[in-house]
JSON list of C-alpha atoms in Angstrom, two decimals:
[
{"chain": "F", "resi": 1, "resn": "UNK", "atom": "CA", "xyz": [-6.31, -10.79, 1.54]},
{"chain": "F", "resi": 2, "resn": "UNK", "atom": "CA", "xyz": [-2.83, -11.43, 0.02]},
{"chain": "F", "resi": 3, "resn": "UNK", "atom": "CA", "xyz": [-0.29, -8.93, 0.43]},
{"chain": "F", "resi": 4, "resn": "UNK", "atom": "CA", "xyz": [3.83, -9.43, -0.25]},
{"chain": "F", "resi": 5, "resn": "UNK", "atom": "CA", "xyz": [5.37, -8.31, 2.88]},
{"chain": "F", "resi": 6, "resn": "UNK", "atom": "CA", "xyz": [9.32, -7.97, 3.79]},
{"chain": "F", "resi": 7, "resn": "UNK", "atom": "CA", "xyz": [10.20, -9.94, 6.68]},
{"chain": "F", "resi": 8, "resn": "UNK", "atom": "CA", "xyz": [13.90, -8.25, 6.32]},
{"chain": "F", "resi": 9, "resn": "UNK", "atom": "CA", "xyz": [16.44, -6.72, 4.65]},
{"chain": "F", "resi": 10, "resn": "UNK", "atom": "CA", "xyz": [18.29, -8.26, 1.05]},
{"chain": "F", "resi": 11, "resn": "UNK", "atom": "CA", "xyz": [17.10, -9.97, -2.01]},
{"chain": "F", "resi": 12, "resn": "UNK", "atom": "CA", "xyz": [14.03, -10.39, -3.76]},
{"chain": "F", "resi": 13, "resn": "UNK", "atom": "CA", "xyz": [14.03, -13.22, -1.46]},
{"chain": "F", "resi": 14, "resn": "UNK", "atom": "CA", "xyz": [12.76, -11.76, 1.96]},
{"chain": "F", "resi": 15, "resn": "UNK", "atom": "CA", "xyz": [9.40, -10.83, 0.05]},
{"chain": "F", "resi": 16, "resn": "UNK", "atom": "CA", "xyz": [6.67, -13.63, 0.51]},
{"chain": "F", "resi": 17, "resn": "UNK", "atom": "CA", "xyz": [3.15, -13.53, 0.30]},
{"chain": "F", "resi": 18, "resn": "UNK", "atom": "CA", "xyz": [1.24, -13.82, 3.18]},
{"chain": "F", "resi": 19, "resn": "UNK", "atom": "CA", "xyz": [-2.44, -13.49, 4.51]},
{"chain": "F", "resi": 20, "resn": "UNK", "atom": "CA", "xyz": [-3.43, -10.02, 6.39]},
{"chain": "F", "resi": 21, "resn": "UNK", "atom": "CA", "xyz": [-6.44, -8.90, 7.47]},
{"chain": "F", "resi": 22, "resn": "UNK", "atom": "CA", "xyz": [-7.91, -6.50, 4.40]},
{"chain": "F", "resi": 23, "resn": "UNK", "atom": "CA", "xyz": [-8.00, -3.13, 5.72]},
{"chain": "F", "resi": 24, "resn": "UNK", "atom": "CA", "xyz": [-11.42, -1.15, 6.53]},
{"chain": "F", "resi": 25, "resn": "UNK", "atom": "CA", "xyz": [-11.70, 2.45, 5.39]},
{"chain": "F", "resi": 26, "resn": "UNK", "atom": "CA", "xyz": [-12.37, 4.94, 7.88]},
{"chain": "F", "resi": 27, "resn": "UNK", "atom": "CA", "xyz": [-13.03, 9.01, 7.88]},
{"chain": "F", "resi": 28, "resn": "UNK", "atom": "CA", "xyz": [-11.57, 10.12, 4.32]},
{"chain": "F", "resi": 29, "resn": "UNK", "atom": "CA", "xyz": [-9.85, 7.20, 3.36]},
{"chain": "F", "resi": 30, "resn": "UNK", "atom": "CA", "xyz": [-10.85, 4.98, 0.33]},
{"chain": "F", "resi": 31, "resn": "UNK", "atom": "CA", "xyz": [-10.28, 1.33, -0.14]},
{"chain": "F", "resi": 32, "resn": "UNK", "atom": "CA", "xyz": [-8.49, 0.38, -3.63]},
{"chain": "F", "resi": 33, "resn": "UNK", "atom": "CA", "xyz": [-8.34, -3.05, -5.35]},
{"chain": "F", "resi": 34, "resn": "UNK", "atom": "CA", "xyz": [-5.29, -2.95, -6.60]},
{"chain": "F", "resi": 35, "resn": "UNK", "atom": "CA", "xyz": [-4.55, -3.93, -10.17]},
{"chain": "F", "resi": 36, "resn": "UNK", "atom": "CA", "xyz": [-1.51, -2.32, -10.92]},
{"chain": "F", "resi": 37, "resn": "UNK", "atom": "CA", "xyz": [1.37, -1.93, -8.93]},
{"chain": "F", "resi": 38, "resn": "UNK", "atom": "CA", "xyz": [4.46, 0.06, -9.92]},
{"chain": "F", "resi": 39, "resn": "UNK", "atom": "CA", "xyz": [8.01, -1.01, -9.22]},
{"chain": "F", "resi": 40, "resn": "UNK", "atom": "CA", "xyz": [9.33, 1.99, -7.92]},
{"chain": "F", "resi": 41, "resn": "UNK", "atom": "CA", "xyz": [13.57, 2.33, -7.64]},
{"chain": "F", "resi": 42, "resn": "UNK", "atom": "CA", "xyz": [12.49, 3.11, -3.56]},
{"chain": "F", "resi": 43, "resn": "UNK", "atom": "CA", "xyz": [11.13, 0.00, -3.01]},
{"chain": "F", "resi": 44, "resn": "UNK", "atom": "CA", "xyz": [14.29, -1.72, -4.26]},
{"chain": "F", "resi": 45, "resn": "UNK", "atom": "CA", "xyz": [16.56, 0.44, -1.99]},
{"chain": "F", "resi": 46, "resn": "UNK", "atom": "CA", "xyz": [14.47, -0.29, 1.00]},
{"chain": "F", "resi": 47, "resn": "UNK", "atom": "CA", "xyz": [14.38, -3.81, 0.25]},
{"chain": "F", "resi": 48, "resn": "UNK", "atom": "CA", "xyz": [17.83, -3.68, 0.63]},
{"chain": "F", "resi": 49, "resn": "UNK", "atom": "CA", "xyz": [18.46, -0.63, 3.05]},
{"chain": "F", "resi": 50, "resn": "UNK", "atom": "CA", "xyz": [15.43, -0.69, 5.40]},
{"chain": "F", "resi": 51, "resn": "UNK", "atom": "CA", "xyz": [12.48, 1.12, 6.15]},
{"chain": "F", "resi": 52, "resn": "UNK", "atom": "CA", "xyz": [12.26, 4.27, 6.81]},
{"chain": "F", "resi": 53, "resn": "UNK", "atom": "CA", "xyz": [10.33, 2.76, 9.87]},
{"chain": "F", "resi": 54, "resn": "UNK", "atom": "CA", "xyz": [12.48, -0.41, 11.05]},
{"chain": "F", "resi": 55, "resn": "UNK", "atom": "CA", "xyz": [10.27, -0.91, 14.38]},
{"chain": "F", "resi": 56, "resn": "UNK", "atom": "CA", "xyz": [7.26, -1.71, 11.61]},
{"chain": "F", "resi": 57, "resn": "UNK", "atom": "CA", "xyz": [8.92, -4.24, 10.22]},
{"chain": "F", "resi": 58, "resn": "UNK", "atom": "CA", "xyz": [7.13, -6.76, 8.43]},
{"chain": "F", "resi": 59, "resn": "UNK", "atom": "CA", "xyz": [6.36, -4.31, 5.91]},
{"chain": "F", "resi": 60, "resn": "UNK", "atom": "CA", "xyz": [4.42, -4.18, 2.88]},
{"chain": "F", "resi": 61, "resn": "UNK", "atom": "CA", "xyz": [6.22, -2.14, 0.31]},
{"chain": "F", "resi": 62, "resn": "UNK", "atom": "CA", "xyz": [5.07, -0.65, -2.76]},
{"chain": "F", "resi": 63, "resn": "UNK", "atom": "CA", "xyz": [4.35, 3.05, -3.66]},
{"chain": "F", "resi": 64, "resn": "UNK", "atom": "CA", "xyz": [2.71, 3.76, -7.02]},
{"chain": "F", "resi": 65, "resn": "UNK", "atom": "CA", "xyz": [-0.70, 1.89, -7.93]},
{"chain": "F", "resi": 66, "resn": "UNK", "atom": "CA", "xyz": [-3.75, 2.00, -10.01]},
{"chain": "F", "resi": 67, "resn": "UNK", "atom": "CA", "xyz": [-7.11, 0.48, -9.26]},
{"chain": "F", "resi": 68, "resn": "UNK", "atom": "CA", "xyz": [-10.90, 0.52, -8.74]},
{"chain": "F", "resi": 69, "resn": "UNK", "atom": "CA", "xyz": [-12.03, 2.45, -4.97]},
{"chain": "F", "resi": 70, "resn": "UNK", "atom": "CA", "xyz": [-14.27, -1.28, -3.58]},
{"chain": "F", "resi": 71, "resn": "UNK", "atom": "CA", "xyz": [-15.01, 1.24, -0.18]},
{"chain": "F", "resi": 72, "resn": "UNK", "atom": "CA", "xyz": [-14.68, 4.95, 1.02]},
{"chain": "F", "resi": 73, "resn": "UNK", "atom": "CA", "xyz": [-14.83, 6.21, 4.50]},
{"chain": "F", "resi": 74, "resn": "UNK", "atom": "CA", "xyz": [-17.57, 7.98, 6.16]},
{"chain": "F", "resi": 75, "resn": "UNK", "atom": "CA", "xyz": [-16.43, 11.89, 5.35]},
{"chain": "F", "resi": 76, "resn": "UNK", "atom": "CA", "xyz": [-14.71, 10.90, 2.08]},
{"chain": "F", "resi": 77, "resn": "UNK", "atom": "CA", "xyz": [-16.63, 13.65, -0.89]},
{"chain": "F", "resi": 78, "resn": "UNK", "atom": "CA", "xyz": [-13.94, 13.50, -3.76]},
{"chain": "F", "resi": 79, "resn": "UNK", "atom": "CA", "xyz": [-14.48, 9.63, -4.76]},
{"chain": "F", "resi": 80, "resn": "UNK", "atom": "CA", "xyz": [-16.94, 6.99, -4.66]},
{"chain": "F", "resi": 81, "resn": "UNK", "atom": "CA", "xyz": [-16.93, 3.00, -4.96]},
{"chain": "F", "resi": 82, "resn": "UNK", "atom": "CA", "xyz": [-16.36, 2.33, -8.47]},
{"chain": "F", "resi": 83, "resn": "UNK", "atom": "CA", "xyz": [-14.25, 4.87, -9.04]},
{"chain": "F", "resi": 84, "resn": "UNK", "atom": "CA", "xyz": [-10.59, 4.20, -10.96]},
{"chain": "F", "resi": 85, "resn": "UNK", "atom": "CA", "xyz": [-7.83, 6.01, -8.97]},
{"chain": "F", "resi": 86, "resn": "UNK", "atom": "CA", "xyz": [-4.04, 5.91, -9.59]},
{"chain": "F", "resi": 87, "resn": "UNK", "atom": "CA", "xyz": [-1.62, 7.12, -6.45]},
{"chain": "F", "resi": 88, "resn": "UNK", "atom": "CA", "xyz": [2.02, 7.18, -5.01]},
{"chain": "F", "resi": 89, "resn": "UNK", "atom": "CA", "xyz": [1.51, 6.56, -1.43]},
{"chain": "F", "resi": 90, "resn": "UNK", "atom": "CA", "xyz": [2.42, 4.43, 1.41]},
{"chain": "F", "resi": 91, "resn": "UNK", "atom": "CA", "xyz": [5.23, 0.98, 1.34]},
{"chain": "F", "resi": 92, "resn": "UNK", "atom": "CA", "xyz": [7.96, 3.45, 3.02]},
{"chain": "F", "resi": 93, "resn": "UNK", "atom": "CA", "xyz": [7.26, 1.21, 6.67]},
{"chain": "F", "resi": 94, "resn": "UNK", "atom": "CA", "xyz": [4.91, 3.57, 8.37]},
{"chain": "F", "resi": 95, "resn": "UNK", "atom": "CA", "xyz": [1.73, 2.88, 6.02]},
{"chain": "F", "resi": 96, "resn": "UNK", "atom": "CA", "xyz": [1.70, -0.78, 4.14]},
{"chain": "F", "resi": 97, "resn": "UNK", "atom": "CA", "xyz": [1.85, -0.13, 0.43]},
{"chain": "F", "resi": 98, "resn": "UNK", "atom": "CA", "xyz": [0.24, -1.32, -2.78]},
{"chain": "F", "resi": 99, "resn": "UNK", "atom": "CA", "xyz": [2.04, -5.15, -2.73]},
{"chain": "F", "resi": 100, "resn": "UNK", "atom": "CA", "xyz": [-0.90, -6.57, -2.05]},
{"chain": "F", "resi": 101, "resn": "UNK", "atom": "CA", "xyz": [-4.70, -7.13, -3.13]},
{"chain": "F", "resi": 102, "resn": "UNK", "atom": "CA", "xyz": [-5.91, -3.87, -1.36]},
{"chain": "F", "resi": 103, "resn": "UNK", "atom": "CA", "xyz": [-4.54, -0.69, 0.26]},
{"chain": "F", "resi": 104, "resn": "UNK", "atom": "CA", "xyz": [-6.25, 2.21, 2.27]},
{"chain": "F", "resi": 105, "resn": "UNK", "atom": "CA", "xyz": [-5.26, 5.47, 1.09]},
{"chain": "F", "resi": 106, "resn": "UNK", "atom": "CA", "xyz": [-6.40, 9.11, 2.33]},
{"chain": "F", "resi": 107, "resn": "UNK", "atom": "CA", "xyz": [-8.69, 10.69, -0.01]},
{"chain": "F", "resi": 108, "resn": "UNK", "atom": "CA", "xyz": [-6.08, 13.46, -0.94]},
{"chain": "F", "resi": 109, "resn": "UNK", "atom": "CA", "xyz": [-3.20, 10.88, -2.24]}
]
């Protein structure tokens, strides 16, 4: 899959889109296609700042998104594949966010 991920701090400039592996949803997380991804004010300022996890650097930012749930984890009971979610999670450095084609997300997000 193709995700943007920042390889460092500054301009627009130190996102590029990459490969990475598409994540596999496990316990009470759901896998989301993403087809809408916000631009949050955060993401700028950690663009520019940094992470809120620097050792996790490349990162994939990106906090609010919308899409379609393509896979849910084996204890997951409030959503099923098909379903049309819309979240703010993730893209602070500790869990990738929604810059790229997928994201796992816990079922309660």
């Amino acid at each position: 899959m193709k995700a943007i991920l920042m390889t460092a701090l500054g301009k627009p400039e130190v996102l590029q889109l990459q490969e990475v592996p598409q994540p596999i949803p496990t316990n009470k997380e759901i896998l989301v296609k993403i087809f809408a991804a916000g631009v949050n004010p955060i993401d700028t300022k950690i663009r520019q700042r940094g992470t809120f996890f620097p050792e996790q650097m490349p990162a994939i930012l990106g906090c609010d998104g919308a899409g379609i749930v393509e896979a849910v984890g084996n204890d997951v009971q409030k959503f099923g594949v098909g379903d049309e979610v819309y979240f703010c999670y993730g893209g602070l450095g500790a869990s990738p966010g929604n810059y790229a084609e997928y994201i796992i997300v816990d079922e309660r997000w």
